[in-house]
């Protein structure tokens, strides 16, 4: 029996929680669950066996945190821990179930939100996968960052031939903690070639229903669902959904169709799996009807190409002196300002071209892709003629991009298309070959057809091929305009492909070029142009597209048109960083620019006036956007890092002038005793640092006694505590009691947070502030210290 054999069944039963069962069997506070594979294998085998007896057909090994980062200092190697974990699962499974290597997040934030590089993440996962030679399946679960999961999937694909299953964990908002949407997850993971995808953890089955339903509208792959047993009760270490209710809810989830693999996560036990087995036993699997959308995405935002979408053309050195200079001098902020300006002006997608003979194009392309994705959330089109540059960019890109481009030459087809397929991208097909651009529409259509057919041979759906019939300069070849439009129309109607076109070439050499450009754009839209590549800062061009959407009944009730023209805008979008204010630089993630503006302002304003009048209000605006889901975690952290650069400038200035350093107050942060999870705490630290507070970070698994002694020695009266596991909430309560019983610390204020914590429990253990996220921690600090 293998994974493909199992997929022929109606439904596949997965297992339930390992952590819950280990806690019930006596896992001690602070123990590393994965170490029990070696220290107490019989306990782990017994849990696996209980799940197999309940009907589980794929057992996940007890290796969720068995990576090099989390095992550091444990005394156990990744290889030994994983081999032992798979061996234990195999003993329990016998010939009744397959064994999956369970792979969880590394435990660090990946860049740009954190310090871990993509390649470091890849190496951590590679080490796990190589050690799992005896596993049947590779099972990634509980991920919140799509780029980290991409690193894992690539490590799996490049170092193993085992089936890959990948899952993310979503909140009620329909997004992960890092802001990943269901559409972005489905488009990216399917493109990377996983065998099944889905959702686990965070929520109970009832709350997960809308998320699962949305998954079914984005993928035809088998979907798996592993909900929690509802919500945890911190007072009793139990969850609020019974096994019977869990199975009843999952019966409804299965009804959406395409859901093929079902199991449980936190709080579920063999009883839950037994009940789940019972409700699926006589059900016939059905696939949801999927009307597949043509779409590309960033890590957070999907853009459906169901109507004309604007590709911004400004990130390109061709004919742009300032842009060339920015590339030569590594002025990334200038490039970012071009990205931000185009998005503000209405670009749906950004073309990115950094080809210049004087620079290392590959190194610059990777830098620019990472930087742009840290400040805007639109998808990108990677524009290069070099295969090594293309692959390097696709590797670190977060989401499903467009590749610009492939053409009808055999060398291009055989080089570019395999790369496009590997990374799950879409691709622009140029209608030219070794003989150049055909004069006639028939010639260009023939090349388009060849590109589409070759793409199919590589397993690339025609929906992911966007044909560019190429715009010729009308001043030199006047009849070429008509041929381009004819070819475009045939491609759209006969091949069913989406189309793109660089519009402004049409007017080269003519006076009043804007007039020719926007009339030609309108003609092309009428013939079926989907992706005009234009300068979105050109209001005439954007106006032509908006008007076309109204007249073509695309912009229903003229809503977008009215929103843009109800009040005529006199203020143009910012085009270069020279016009950016400090607040805009912080909100836009322009670190170098913000630091320079701060230096300039210090010659005219008092330091505290800059802090209180500029930096803090800018961060407040970013925080409000985060809370309203207008931006997401990567952008929040990027803005915080920019503000930190400004604070560093101010601190250096004050030190030079012998003024007192800027500090709003001192706060201890710690993950409580027994808990080794610290990502949430680290995010809180970043924000508090950047709001001007002095943070003493004691790390994770911190004893109450160390918190007490640090508070006394450093005269700190505000303490922030974090816990992710229900079993460590007792440590949080113990810490608060010990501090409260220390005479010198009776006036201490406590901020508490963590995934398993509730406001009611926080109040019950004597905490002063319950903080559901990092922004609320800042709000609490403001209330304590005053503004």
Short mmCIF file of C-alpha atoms in Angstrom, two decimals, residues 98-378:
data_model
loop_
_atom_site.label_atom_id
_atom_site.label_comp_id
_atom_site.label_asym_id
_atom_site.label_seq_id
_atom_site.Cartn_x
_atom_site.Cartn_y
_atom_site.Cartn_z
CA UNK A 98 1.36 4.51 6.27
CA UNK A 99 3.95 6.52 8.19
CA UNK A 100 4.38 10.25 7.50
CA UNK A 101 7.28 12.40 8.61
CA UNK A 102 5.57 15.19 10.52
CA UNK A 103 7.28 18.52 9.81
CA UNK A 104 6.35 21.73 11.61
CA UNK A 105 7.62 25.32 11.31
CA UNK A 106 11.23 25.93 12.25
CA UNK A 107 10.45 28.36 15.04
CA UNK A 108 11.98 31.52 13.59
CA UNK A 109 10.46 34.18 11.37
CA UNK A 110 11.77 34.08 7.82
CA UNK A 111 12.97 37.27 6.12
CA UNK A 112 11.84 39.95 5.55
CA UNK A 113 9.74 39.65 8.73
CA UNK A 114 12.56 37.88 10.60
CA UNK A 115 16.27 37.13 10.51
CA UNK A 116 16.18 33.61 9.03
CA UNK A 117 17.09 33.51 5.33
CA UNK A 118 15.19 31.43 2.81
CA UNK A 119 18.26 29.30 2.21
CA UNK A 120 18.71 28.68 5.96
CA UNK A 121 15.10 27.55 6.16
CA UNK A 122 15.66 25.26 3.19
CA UNK A 123 18.71 23.68 4.86
CA UNK A 124 16.80 23.02 8.10
CA UNK A 125 14.06 21.22 6.17
CA UNK A 126 16.53 19.38 3.95
CA UNK A 127 18.22 17.91 7.03
CA UNK A 128 14.88 16.56 8.27
CA UNK A 129 13.87 15.13 4.89
CA UNK A 130 17.16 13.35 4.26
CA UNK A 131 16.85 11.67 7.66
CA UNK A 132 13.36 10.40 6.79
CA UNK A 133 14.29 7.80 4.20
CA UNK A 134 12.00 5.23 5.87
CA UNK A 135 8.88 7.44 5.81
CA UNK A 136 6.09 6.93 3.26
CA UNK A 137 4.85 10.53 3.11
CA UNK A 138 6.21 14.01 3.97
CA UNK A 139 3.62 15.91 5.98
CA UNK A 140 4.07 19.68 6.50
CA UNK A 141 1.56 21.14 8.94
CA UNK A 142 0.65 24.19 11.06
CA UNK A 143 2.50 26.73 8.91
CA UNK A 144 1.57 30.41 8.97
CA UNK A 145 4.26 31.76 6.60
CA UNK A 146 3.84 30.70 2.97
CA UNK A 147 7.48 31.44 2.09
CA UNK A 148 8.73 29.19 4.89
CA UNK A 149 6.41 26.43 3.70
CA UNK A 150 7.68 26.95 0.14
CA UNK A 151 11.24 26.40 1.41
CA UNK A 152 10.08 23.13 2.95
CA UNK A 153 8.24 21.93 -0.14
CA UNK A 154 11.24 22.70 -2.36
CA UNK A 155 13.52 20.85 0.06
CA UNK A 156 11.15 17.89 -0.17
CA UNK A 157 10.89 17.96 -3.96
CA UNK A 158 14.63 18.34 -4.49
CA UNK A 159 15.77 15.73 -1.96
CA UNK A 160 13.05 13.08 -2.02
CA UNK A 161 10.53 11.42 -4.30
CA UNK A 162 7.97 10.86 -1.53
CA UNK A 163 4.43 12.32 -1.72
CA UNK A 164 4.17 15.77 -0.14
CA UNK A 165 1.19 16.98 1.88
CA UNK A 166 1.16 20.62 3.03
CA UNK A 167 -1.05 22.52 5.43
CA UNK A 168 -1.41 26.00 6.83
CA UNK A 169 -3.22 27.19 9.94
CA UNK A 170 -5.83 29.92 9.49
CA UNK A 171 -7.55 32.30 11.87
CA UNK A 172 -11.21 33.35 11.83
CA UNK A 173 -10.28 36.25 9.56
CA UNK A 174 -9.61 33.71 6.81
CA UNK A 175 -5.89 34.46 6.89
CA UNK A 176 -2.92 32.96 8.66
CA UNK A 177 -1.03 34.79 11.41
CA UNK A 178 1.33 36.12 8.70
CA UNK A 179 -1.59 37.34 6.53
CA UNK A 180 -1.61 34.50 3.96
CA UNK A 181 -4.95 34.14 2.19
CA UNK A 182 -6.55 30.83 1.24
CA UNK A 183 -6.21 31.73 -2.45
CA UNK A 184 -2.48 32.49 -2.12
CA UNK A 185 -1.88 29.23 -0.26
CA UNK A 186 -3.80 27.12 -2.78
CA UNK A 187 -2.31 28.76 -5.89
CA UNK A 188 1.26 28.56 -4.59
CA UNK A 189 1.19 25.04 -3.15
CA UNK A 190 -0.61 23.53 -6.13
CA UNK A 191 1.91 25.24 -8.40
CA UNK A 192 4.80 23.74 -6.44
CA UNK A 193 3.36 20.28 -7.05
CA UNK A 194 2.20 19.07 -3.63
CA UNK A 195 0.02 15.96 -3.65
CA UNK A 196 -2.58 17.25 -1.19
CA UNK A 197 -3.07 20.49 0.70
CA UNK A 198 -5.26 21.80 3.45
CA UNK A 199 -5.72 23.32 6.85
CA UNK A 200 -5.07 22.25 10.43
CA UNK A 201 -5.05 23.63 13.98
CA UNK A 202 -6.13 27.09 15.30
CA UNK A 203 -9.89 26.55 15.03
CA UNK A 204 -12.55 23.93 15.59
CA UNK A 205 -14.38 22.19 12.71
CA UNK A 206 -17.32 24.58 12.75
CA UNK A 207 -15.10 27.69 12.52
CA UNK A 208 -13.01 26.09 9.76
CA UNK A 209 -15.99 25.49 7.46
CA UNK A 210 -15.78 28.78 5.50
CA UNK A 211 -12.02 28.36 5.07
CA UNK A 212 -12.38 24.79 3.78
CA UNK A 213 -15.17 25.88 1.45
CA UNK A 214 -12.92 28.60 0.00
CA UNK A 215 -10.14 26.04 -0.55
CA UNK A 216 -12.52 23.98 -2.69
CA UNK A 217 -12.99 26.97 -5.01
CA UNK A 218 -9.25 27.31 -5.64
CA UNK A 219 -7.89 23.79 -6.14
CA UNK A 220 -8.76 20.36 -7.52
CA UNK A 221 -6.11 18.68 -5.39
CA UNK A 222 -7.25 16.43 -2.52
CA UNK A 223 -7.89 18.66 0.49
CA UNK A 224 -7.20 17.55 4.04
CA UNK A 225 -8.70 19.01 7.20
CA UNK A 226 -7.42 18.53 10.77
CA UNK A 227 -9.29 20.91 13.11
CA UNK A 228 -8.78 21.37 16.82
CA UNK A 229 -11.35 19.99 19.23
CA UNK A 230 -12.79 23.49 19.48
CA UNK A 231 -11.24 26.01 21.87
CA UNK A 232 -9.10 25.17 24.90
CA UNK A 233 -10.21 25.77 28.48
CA UNK A 234 -7.01 26.92 30.23
CA UNK A 235 -8.45 26.01 33.64
CA UNK A 236 -8.95 22.34 32.82
CA UNK A 237 -6.57 21.66 29.91
CA UNK A 238 -9.57 20.39 27.91
CA UNK A 239 -11.31 21.52 24.71
CA UNK A 240 -14.96 22.43 24.27
CA UNK A 241 -16.03 20.17 21.35
CA UNK A 242 -16.79 16.54 22.13
CA UNK A 243 -15.82 13.64 19.88
CA UNK A 244 -19.44 13.22 18.75
CA UNK A 245 -19.92 16.92 17.96
CA UNK A 246 -16.54 16.98 16.20
CA UNK A 247 -17.55 14.12 13.92
CA UNK A 248 -20.94 15.70 13.22
CA UNK A 249 -19.28 18.98 12.15
CA UNK A 250 -16.73 17.14 10.03
CA UNK A 251 -19.57 15.33 8.27
CA UNK A 252 -20.70 18.77 7.04
CA UNK A 253 -17.13 19.74 6.08
CA UNK A 254 -16.84 16.62 3.92
CA UNK A 255 -20.05 17.66 2.18
CA UNK A 256 -18.26 20.58 0.50
CA UNK A 257 -16.53 18.09 -1.78
CA UNK A 258 -12.80 17.62 -2.62
CA UNK A 259 -12.08 17.06 1.10
CA UNK A 260 -10.39 13.66 1.01
CA UNK A 261 -8.21 13.34 4.13
CA UNK A 262 -9.62 14.02 7.59
CA UNK A 263 -8.21 13.91 11.09
CA UNK A 264 -7.77 16.02 14.19
CA UNK A 265 -5.31 18.43 15.76
CA UNK A 266 -5.00 19.92 19.27
CA UNK A 267 -7.33 18.39 21.83
CA UNK A 268 -8.36 15.41 19.68
CA UNK A 269 -7.76 11.84 20.84
CA UNK A 270 -8.38 8.33 19.46
CA UNK A 271 -12.04 8.74 20.45
CA UNK A 272 -12.35 11.63 17.98
CA UNK A 273 -10.73 9.59 15.21
CA UNK A 274 -13.01 6.64 15.95
CA UNK A 275 -16.06 8.91 15.66
CA UNK A 276 -14.67 10.42 12.46
CA UNK A 277 -14.12 6.96 10.99
CA UNK A 278 -17.76 6.12 11.71
CA UNK A 279 -19.21 9.13 9.85
CA UNK A 280 -17.04 8.59 6.77
CA UNK A 281 -17.51 4.83 6.53
CA UNK A 282 -20.56 4.88 4.29
CA UNK A 283 -19.98 8.23 2.59
CA UNK A 284 -19.19 8.42 -1.11
CA UNK A 285 -16.43 10.89 -1.96
CA UNK A 286 -17.44 13.73 -4.25
CA UNK A 287 -15.31 16.32 -5.96
CA UNK A 288 -16.44 19.93 -5.82
CA UNK A 289 -17.19 21.52 -9.16
CA UNK A 290 -14.33 23.90 -9.80
CA UNK A 291 -14.54 26.71 -12.30
CA UNK A 292 -10.80 27.30 -12.35
CA UNK A 293 -9.75 30.95 -12.21
CA UNK A 294 -6.72 32.35 -13.99
CA UNK A 295 -4.83 34.05 -11.20
CA UNK A 296 -1.44 35.00 -9.81
CA UNK A 297 -0.60 35.97 -6.26
CA UNK A 298 1.78 37.37 -3.71
CA UNK A 299 2.04 35.74 -0.29
CA UNK A 300 -1.09 37.58 0.84
CA UNK A 301 -3.07 38.69 -2.21
CA UNK A 302 -4.43 36.85 -5.26
CA UNK A 303 -5.27 38.72 -8.46
CA UNK A 304 -7.80 37.01 -10.72
CA UNK A 305 -7.31 37.87 -14.37
CA UNK A 306 -11.03 37.92 -15.04
CA UNK A 307 -10.94 41.53 -16.25
CA UNK A 308 -8.21 43.85 -17.57
CA UNK A 309 -5.41 44.08 -15.00
CA UNK A 310 -2.63 46.65 -15.11
CA UNK A 311 1.01 45.54 -15.05
CA UNK A 312 3.17 48.48 -13.93
CA UNK A 313 6.22 48.94 -16.17
CA UNK A 314 8.32 51.44 -14.18
CA UNK A 315 10.74 49.02 -12.46
CA UNK A 316 12.95 48.75 -15.50
CA UNK A 317 16.21 50.57 -16.32
CA UNK A 318 15.53 50.88 -20.06
CA UNK A 319 15.57 54.59 -20.92
CA UNK A 320 15.54 55.62 -17.25
CA UNK A 321 18.69 57.43 -16.09
CA UNK A 322 17.66 57.69 -12.43
CA UNK A 323 16.73 54.01 -12.27
CA UNK A 324 20.07 52.98 -13.77
CA UNK A 325 21.88 55.10 -11.21
CA UNK A 326 19.84 53.54 -8.40
CA UNK A 327 20.90 50.06 -9.52
CA UNK A 328 24.56 51.05 -9.70
CA UNK A 329 24.52 52.67 -6.24
CA UNK A 330 22.32 50.02 -4.57
CA UNK A 331 19.65 52.63 -3.88
CA UNK A 332 16.93 50.10 -3.09
CA UNK A 333 14.68 52.76 -1.58
CA UNK A 334 14.39 54.48 -4.97
CA UNK A 335 13.27 51.20 -6.53
CA UNK A 336 10.80 50.64 -3.69
CA UNK A 337 9.40 54.14 -4.18
CA UNK A 338 8.66 53.19 -7.80
CA UNK A 339 6.84 50.08 -6.62
CA UNK A 340 4.80 51.95 -4.01
CA UNK A 341 3.96 54.76 -6.41
CA UNK A 342 2.64 52.37 -9.06
CA UNK A 343 0.51 50.43 -6.60
CA UNK A 344 -0.96 53.66 -5.26
CA UNK A 345 -1.77 54.66 -8.83
CA UNK A 346 -3.70 51.42 -9.43
CA UNK A 347 -1.24 48.80 -10.71
CA UNK A 348 -2.48 45.26 -10.05
CA UNK A 349 0.86 43.57 -10.85
CA UNK A 350 4.42 44.96 -11.09
CA UNK A 351 6.98 44.02 -13.73
CA UNK A 352 10.48 43.78 -12.23
CA UNK A 353 13.50 44.14 -14.51
CA UNK A 354 16.95 45.00 -13.12
CA UNK A 355 19.06 44.00 -16.13
CA UNK A 356 22.13 46.24 -16.39
CA UNK A 357 25.56 45.13 -17.64
CA UNK A 358 27.40 46.98 -14.87
CA UNK A 359 25.80 45.03 -11.98
CA UNK A 360 25.35 41.46 -10.76
CA UNK A 361 21.81 40.97 -12.08
CA UNK A 362 21.11 37.79 -10.13
CA UNK A 363 22.13 39.24 -6.77
CA UNK A 364 20.23 42.46 -7.45
CA UNK A 365 17.09 40.66 -8.68
CA UNK A 366 16.91 38.57 -5.50
CA UNK A 367 17.42 41.66 -3.32
CA UNK A 368 14.79 43.65 -5.18
CA UNK A 369 12.20 40.85 -5.18
CA UNK A 370 12.57 40.43 -1.40
CA UNK A 371 12.49 44.17 -0.80
CA UNK A 372 9.45 44.86 -2.98
CA UNK A 373 7.51 42.01 -1.40
CA UNK A 374 8.19 43.52 2.01
CA UNK A 375 6.46 46.81 1.14
CA UNK A 376 3.67 45.99 -1.34
CA UNK A 377 1.34 43.01 -1.58
CA UNK A 378 0.61 42.87 -5.31
#
